[in-house]
Structures are given as C-alpha cells and as structure tokens.
C-alpha cells in the first residue's frame, strides 16, 4: 500500500512538472488508495510537492484546486478533516510543513490558500524558525508584512541559535527587509548564542548599507560579544577600512555639517536655530547702535532693507513645508508592497518614493527632492522651499559682505559725520566696530561653502544629498537602495542609443562576414570548375570588384 501511494505521488509530481492537468485529475479520480496517504518515507506529502514545484504559481493554484475537489468528491462530509493533518504535517528531517515550503519558494497565492484550508502558521521547523523567520530567509518582504499585519505574528521571537529577524535579514544581505524591521523593532542589542548583536553580524557581512542603517537607527558601537569583541574590532580584523571609518564615534562638529549627517540617531533640536537667531539679533544690535549713526542716510536705508530681507527669508525658509510626503488614507504598507518595489517605498512614512525622495532622520519625514537638513533654519530643504533657501543664503552672503565693508570703513573713520556720539570713548567704539567686522567675517566663512555648493548644484542639476550622501561603491544586491544613483531619463536615453548603435554595428559586421563567406565559396567553386589556381581566381575577383 505504501509503495502504491509513493508511485501515485511520483506520477502526480510528473504531471505537475509536465503541466498535464488532465492526467493529474484523472490519476486522482482513479486512485484506489486514500488521498490522505499520499506521503513518502521522508514525510513529504502531496501538499509539500505542490508548494515546492518549480512551475508558475498560477498552474500550481490550478493543481491545488483539482486536489481540493478530489478530496471534496471522495470525502464530502469530512474532507477538511482529511486535509488538515496533511497541511500541518512536518517533514522528517527539517520539520518544514507545506506552508513553510510555500514560503521558502515565494508562493503567496498558495500560502493564502493553505491558510484558508486551515494550515497552522505558528508551527516551527527543526531550527526553531516560524513563518516570519522563513519569510526573511526567503527575502520576501511582502510575506513578512502579510504575516505581521494580516495574522499578527510576533516580531521578537528567536530561533534555536538565538538569532532574531534582524540577524537573519543581515545574514541574507537584505537591506529592504532590514529597513522594514528597523521601523518595527526598537531593541537593536538582541544577542545570539555567541553574544553578537545585529551590528556585529552586519560588520561580518561587510555590507556598507546594513552597517549604516543600524548606526543611524541607534545600534551601539561599543557592544561586545561573548569574546569581548566590538563591531569596530571585527572591522579592523577583517580589514574593512570603509566600515572602520563609519564605526568610529562621530565628532560633535559633524552635527553642524549640512552635507553629511552623522551616523547616529538625530533629533530636530533648537540649539543651532537659537544660536543663529542670537547671532543675528546681536550683530544687528551692534550695527544699529555703534555704526549707523555715523553714516549717511542712504547707507542706513540699505542696511535696513538688508535687515528686513534677511529676517523675512529666514522666517519663510524655516517655516515653509519643504515638500513632505503624506500617507494617503486608503494606503497601507501591505497594499503598497503588493504594487511597488521596496526600493521605492518608505516603510516609516508608508509613502511611495521617487528617485530624489529621502527620509530625513532629523524630521522623521520623507521629503520630495530632498537636498539636506539645515540645522540653522531647523528645517529640511526640499522641492517646495528650495528657491527660498537660495534667496536666503544669497541675502546672507550680501549681508555679511556689506557689513564687513561698512565696519571697516567705520573703523578707519571714512564716513564719519560731524556728529560724533562716541567721541568720548573712541577706543571702545573702535573695538565694537572691529568686533562687528570679525563676527560678520566668521559668519561669511560658514555661508560661502553653502553658497558654492548650492550654486554648483543648480549648474549640475543635482542636489546636495545626491552629491555628498554616503554611497557604497560595490553593491551585492541587484537593485540599489540608494536610488540617487539611478540614471536619469536623459542618461537612460543616451545609453539606449549607444546600445542600439553597437547592435547595428554588430549586425553589419555579421552581415559582412556572411557575404565574405559566400564570396569565398563562389570563388572556390569557380576555381574547381575551371581548374584554375587559387591565386588566379582571387586576382580575377579583385579585378572584377574594382
């Protein structure tokens, strides 16, 4: 009886692989054994075979429906009772159920049908891995979201080796799944049996983006495993120089760098914003009190105009919406993953991203055509406030330059009027004027690089993020998460035209080779029929060609 069941199961497998659904149906209808006995000695039943077969999922769904109808026809009253033990049957060696096999083979429709039929999605295999672990191993972010949101599967369970979902995502070098898990999991210091955190695993994988994502999320650089080794120690041992630079603690001054944010959790603070306001008010207070009384009216008017424009531009650029992307009411993460590739989806904001969109770690929002986050204005610079920002930095440069000039003129008493209110304390007045000049000069040193970068960005038609963001030179994944490296439409068109030109040249070359072969064959036949020497035939052919 066992051999008969084994033979029938083998025949059914052949029918599936050869896409013979009629024969598959016929074998089931004519089977003399009970269908629930279609299991081999390794514990694999017919449902395991359907989940593991390497044909299109649409055809597999058809075979599953045929099998289901065969059970219904043979056991009309208790067909579900007959199917359920087979769906929850686990193989002898790896303890994988048919549902586990379907997950490992990325069969979403089959998975949904198995669950409808009563498959237990909380079973674990021999490694202590449930459907969430297997979804990560299979690299299927859609299934991961499906089991989390549709069936409420936990995200903090560990396998027999103490590995979390984060460890498995890193072991499989899946940056998209890691990005999603970082929005769900707060504890980044989960350790496996060897005491290694996800950051240890990322350093061992030598994957740039994985290490960067964990550091930005707040992974501890000084975490130690059971041997007392830190992630930095692992990077040094492996000679991963790029990772060594990342794993060193960022300097305090890095927080004020608008081109590159430090690799650590960042918050939207008021410190730089308040400092700028304090410098702005102090600088103009000194100018209005010490300098302007000694200048002609037109100089005072120009200073007042610059003051008003500086204040308005600062107020506007700091309060404007830079281009935040908002989640639509009818959008959820599971639906978006079914329609959009994970590269173009932000799991934190649950929005579709474009090529120039980036999630700002300071604001915690996705910004359209993200340029950078400026701590001085306490706001991002994006599509909607970029022009105002250019106006702001240009006015600042004019402001600082103008007041450096007039403070020097005041220091050397070029424009002194007859009324000298500070004649009694001229030394203090000169010191205050010199201080104004120094303050404006220091401020100008900060603004000149920003102005240079932004105007070169305009000329290059790019953004600061695209130019100065952390990039990984060698990617192991097929599609890069760093979507700023994707070619533009013009570059794509240019590449297509070059490829078409090369294809045409190759086609012409092949045609010439073919014509040459035909010509040589004709010459050979002519020589053979006329009994002429080869050199004579070639000579005559050359004369004819001329």
GROMACS .gro file of C-alpha atoms in nm, residues 88-325:
model
  238
   88UNK     CA    1   0.018   2.058   0.919
   89UNK     CA    2   0.239   1.755   0.856
   90UNK     CA    3   0.608   1.831   0.906
   91UNK     CA    4   0.889   1.662   0.714
   92UNK     CA    5   1.111   1.417   0.899
   93UNK     CA    6   1.445   1.598   0.873
   94UNK     CA    7   1.384   1.975   0.857
   95UNK     CA    8   1.031   1.970   1.010
   96UNK     CA    9   0.903   2.201   0.738
   97UNK     CA   10   0.528   2.199   0.675
   98UNK     CA   11   0.373   2.258   0.329
   99UNK     CA   12   0.322   2.621   0.437
  100UNK     CA   13   0.692   2.653   0.520
  101UNK     CA   14   0.784   2.512   0.177
  102UNK     CA   15   0.548   2.757   0.009
  103UNK     CA   16   0.714   3.047   0.194
  104UNK     CA   17   1.065   2.935   0.101
  105UNK     CA   18   0.953   2.918  -0.263
  106UNK     CA   19   0.772   3.257  -0.252
  107UNK     CA   20   0.428   3.115  -0.338
  108UNK     CA   21   0.196   3.381  -0.197
  109UNK     CA   22  -0.126   3.255  -0.359
  110UNK     CA   23  -0.057   2.901  -0.240
  111UNK     CA   24   0.020   3.035   0.109
  112UNK     CA   25  -0.312   3.218   0.124
  113UNK     CA   26  -0.498   2.908   0.005
  114UNK     CA   27  -0.319   2.685   0.259
  115UNK     CA   28  -0.417   2.922   0.540
  116UNK     CA   29  -0.779   2.927   0.418
  117UNK     CA   30  -0.778   2.546   0.431
  118UNK     CA   31  -0.659   2.559   0.792
  119UNK     CA   32  -0.280   2.545   0.780
  120UNK     CA   33  -0.120   2.631   1.115
  121UNK     CA   34   0.108   2.930   1.052
  122UNK     CA   35   0.253   2.914   1.406
  123UNK     CA   36   0.443   2.589   1.353
  124UNK     CA   37   0.823   2.595   1.379
  125UNK     CA   38   1.077   2.387   1.190
  126UNK     CA   39   1.375   2.197   1.329
  127UNK     CA   40   1.574   2.524   1.362
  128UNK     CA   41   1.300   2.687   1.570
  129UNK     CA   42   1.203   2.917   1.283
  130UNK     CA   43   0.845   3.026   1.224
  131UNK     CA   44   0.683   3.182   0.917
  132UNK     CA   45   0.839   3.523   0.996
  133UNK     CA   46   1.191   3.381   1.006
  134UNK     CA   47   1.132   3.187   0.684
  135UNK     CA   48   0.991   3.496   0.510
  136UNK     CA   49   1.313   3.680   0.594
  137UNK     CA   50   1.527   3.387   0.474
  138UNK     CA   51   1.326   3.375   0.150
  139UNK     CA   52   1.384   3.750   0.111
  140UNK     CA   53   1.012   3.814   0.066
  141UNK     CA   54   0.924   4.144   0.230
  142UNK     CA   55   0.565   4.118   0.111
  143UNK     CA   56   0.513   3.792   0.302
  144UNK     CA   57   0.679   3.941   0.609
  145UNK     CA   58   0.430   4.229   0.609
  146UNK     CA   59   0.146   3.987   0.530
  147UNK     CA   60   0.204   3.769   0.838
  148UNK     CA   61   0.266   4.073   1.059
  149UNK     CA   62  -0.039   4.278   0.965
  150UNK     CA   63  -0.281   4.008   0.848
  151UNK     CA   64  -0.218   3.741   1.111
  152UNK     CA   65  -0.048   3.932   1.393
  153UNK     CA   66   0.268   3.724   1.404
  154UNK     CA   67   0.522   3.839   1.668
  155UNK     CA   68   0.843   4.006   1.555
  156UNK     CA   69   1.062   3.935   1.859
  157UNK     CA   70   1.086   3.554   1.857
  158UNK     CA   71   1.433   3.397   1.830
  159UNK     CA   72   1.532   3.073   1.658
  160UNK     CA   73   1.732   2.792   1.818
  161UNK     CA   74   2.059   2.982   1.758
  162UNK     CA   75   1.923   3.291   1.932
  163UNK     CA   76   1.901   3.480   1.604
  164UNK     CA   77   1.635   3.746   1.563
  165UNK     CA   78   1.470   3.865   1.244
  166UNK     CA   79   1.737   4.137   1.228
  167UNK     CA   80   2.018   3.880   1.240
  168UNK     CA   81   1.859   3.676   0.961
  169UNK     CA   82   1.794   3.981   0.740
  170UNK     CA   83   2.158   4.082   0.777
  171UNK     CA   84   2.284   3.726   0.717
  172UNK     CA   85   2.092   3.725   0.389
  173UNK     CA   86   2.214   4.078   0.297
  174UNK     CA   87   1.857   4.202   0.253
  175UNK     CA   88   1.861   4.578   0.304
  176UNK     CA   89   1.491   4.627   0.225
  177UNK     CA   90   1.377   4.383   0.493
  178UNK     CA   91   1.623   4.540   0.738
  179UNK     CA   92   1.472   4.884   0.671
  180UNK     CA   93   1.124   4.748   0.742
  181UNK     CA   94   1.234   4.566   1.059
  182UNK     CA   95   1.400   4.880   1.194
  183UNK     CA   96   1.059   5.050   1.189
  184UNK     CA   97   0.913   4.765   1.396
  185UNK     CA   98   1.193   4.669   1.636
  186UNK     CA   99   1.332   4.910   1.897
  187UNK     CA  100   1.577   4.674   2.067
  188UNK     CA  101   1.884   4.667   1.841
  189UNK     CA  102   2.104   4.498   2.102
  190UNK     CA  103   1.947   4.150   2.078
  191UNK     CA  104   2.229   3.896   2.104
  192UNK     CA  105   2.253   3.547   1.957
  193UNK     CA  106   2.416   3.250   2.132
  194UNK     CA  107   2.761   3.391   2.054
  195UNK     CA  108   2.666   3.725   2.207
  196UNK     CA  109   2.671   3.905   1.872
  197UNK     CA  110   2.434   4.191   1.806
  198UNK     CA  111   2.291   4.270   1.461
  199UNK     CA  112   2.571   4.528   1.421
  200UNK     CA  113   2.830   4.252   1.471
  201UNK     CA  114   2.656   4.048   1.201
  202UNK     CA  115   2.645   4.347   0.966
  203UNK     CA  116   3.018   4.410   1.007
  204UNK     CA  117   3.091   4.042   0.937
  205UNK     CA  118   2.885   4.066   0.618
  206UNK     CA  119   3.095   4.371   0.515
  207UNK     CA  120   2.777   4.529   0.378
  208UNK     CA  121   2.802   4.907   0.387
  209UNK     CA  122   2.432   4.989   0.383
  210UNK     CA  123   2.344   4.736   0.654
  211UNK     CA  124   2.602   4.884   0.893
  212UNK     CA  125   2.494   5.238   0.810
  213UNK     CA  126   2.123   5.164   0.865
  214UNK     CA  127   2.189   5.012   1.207
  215UNK     CA  128   2.410   5.302   1.317
  216UNK     CA  129   2.154   5.560   1.209
  217UNK     CA  130   1.885   5.364   1.395
  218UNK     CA  131   2.092   5.375   1.715
  219UNK     CA  132   2.289   5.050   1.732
  220UNK     CA  133   2.564   5.069   1.996
  221UNK     CA  134   2.915   5.081   1.855
  222UNK     CA  135   3.069   4.953   2.179
  223UNK     CA  136   2.858   4.638   2.218
  224UNK     CA  137   3.070   4.331   2.296
  225UNK     CA  138   3.009   3.964   2.216
  226UNK     CA  139   3.092   3.667   2.441
  227UNK     CA  140   3.461   3.705   2.348
  228UNK     CA  141   3.465   4.077   2.432
  229UNK     CA  142   3.494   4.182   2.067
  230UNK     CA  143   3.323   4.501   1.946
  231UNK     CA  144   3.199   4.567   1.590
  232UNK     CA  145   3.496   4.801   1.541
  233UNK     CA  146   3.734   4.521   1.643
  234UNK     CA  147   3.573   4.292   1.384
  235UNK     CA  148   3.610   4.557   1.114
  236UNK     CA  149   3.979   4.600   1.200
  237UNK     CA  150   4.037   4.223   1.198
  238UNK     CA  151   3.873   4.191   0.856
  239UNK     CA  152   4.049   4.496   0.711
  240UNK     CA  153   3.718   4.666   0.627
  241UNK     CA  154   3.856   5.021   0.614
  242UNK     CA  155   3.530   5.176   0.494
  243UNK     CA  156   3.345   5.025   0.791
  244UNK     CA  157   3.619   5.131   1.034
  245UNK     CA  158   3.557   5.497   0.945
  246UNK     CA  159   3.185   5.450   0.999
  247UNK     CA  160   3.218   5.272   1.333
  248UNK     CA  161   3.426   5.545   1.494
  249UNK     CA  162   3.227   5.784   1.710
  250UNK     CA  163   3.125   6.095   1.508
  251UNK     CA  164   3.264   6.430   1.620
  252UNK     CA  165   3.036   6.697   1.767
  253UNK     CA  166   3.104   6.930   1.472
  254UNK     CA  167   2.952   6.667   1.239
  255UNK     CA  168   2.608   6.767   1.366
  256UNK     CA  169   2.650   7.108   1.203
  257UNK     CA  170   2.754   6.967   0.866
  258UNK     CA  171   2.455   7.002   0.629
  259UNK     CA  172   2.618   6.787   0.360
  260UNK     CA  173   2.651   6.468   0.566
  261UNK     CA  174   2.454   6.379   0.876
  262UNK     CA  175   2.643   6.184   1.143
  263UNK     CA  176   2.580   5.810   1.159
  264UNK     CA  177   2.377   5.816   1.479
  265UNK     CA  178   2.015   5.892   1.577
  266UNK     CA  179   1.939   6.258   1.520
  267UNK     CA  180   1.663   6.477   1.660
  268UNK     CA  181   1.522   6.807   1.545
  269UNK     CA  182   1.688   7.031   1.806
  270UNK     CA  183   1.670   7.406   1.864
  271UNK     CA  184   2.037   7.465   1.955
  272UNK     CA  185   2.174   7.576   1.616
  273UNK     CA  186   1.845   7.753   1.538
  274UNK     CA  187   1.857   7.959   1.859
  275UNK     CA  188   2.229   8.027   1.810
  276UNK     CA  189   2.162   8.171   1.463
  277UNK     CA  190   1.883   8.396   1.598
  278UNK     CA  191   2.110   8.515   1.881
  279UNK     CA  192   2.394   8.597   1.639
  280UNK     CA  193   2.151   8.768   1.401
  281UNK     CA  194   2.000   8.991   1.674
  282UNK     CA  195   2.337   9.067   1.839
  283UNK     CA  196   2.502   9.152   1.509
  284UNK     CA  197   2.233   9.395   1.401
  285UNK     CA  198   2.210   9.540   1.752
  286UNK     CA  199   2.578   9.629   1.736
  287UNK     CA  200   2.543   9.764   1.381
  288UNK     CA  201   2.245   9.988   1.461
  289UNK     CA  202   2.393  10.114   1.787
  290UNK     CA  203   2.759  10.167   1.705
  291UNK     CA  204   2.787  10.219   1.330
  292UNK     CA  205   2.478  10.354   1.157
  293UNK     CA  206   2.465  10.688   1.348
  294UNK     CA  207   2.790  10.784   1.169
  295UNK     CA  208   2.673  10.702   0.816
  296UNK     CA  209   2.477  10.890   0.551
  297UNK     CA  210   2.102  10.824   0.522
  298UNK     CA  211   2.130  10.608   0.209
  299UNK     CA  212   2.370  10.369   0.387
  300UNK     CA  213   2.125  10.340   0.677
  301UNK     CA  214   1.840  10.268   0.434
  302UNK     CA  215   2.042   9.993   0.261
  303UNK     CA  216   2.121   9.833   0.598
  304UNK     CA  217   1.753   9.841   0.695
  305UNK     CA  218   1.649   9.684   0.362
  306UNK     CA  219   1.907   9.406   0.402
  307UNK     CA  220   1.791   9.350   0.760
  308UNK     CA  221   1.426   9.314   0.654
  309UNK     CA  222   1.510   9.082   0.364
  310UNK     CA  223   1.735   8.865   0.583
  311UNK     CA  224   1.470   8.835   0.851
  312UNK     CA  225   1.188   8.757   0.606
  313UNK     CA  226   1.389   8.498   0.413
  314UNK     CA  227   1.498   8.328   0.736
  315UNK     CA  228   1.142   8.322   0.869
  316UNK     CA  229   0.999   8.187   0.543
  317UNK     CA  230   1.259   7.915   0.482
  318UNK     CA  231   1.237   7.790   0.841
  319UNK     CA  232   0.856   7.778   0.846
  320UNK     CA  233   0.780   7.653   0.494
  321UNK     CA  234   0.687   7.294   0.417
  322UNK     CA  235   0.994   7.161   0.230
  323UNK     CA  236   0.786   6.904   0.042
  324UNK     CA  237   0.679   6.642   0.293
  325UNK     CA  238   0.511   6.333   0.151
   0.00000   0.00000   0.00000
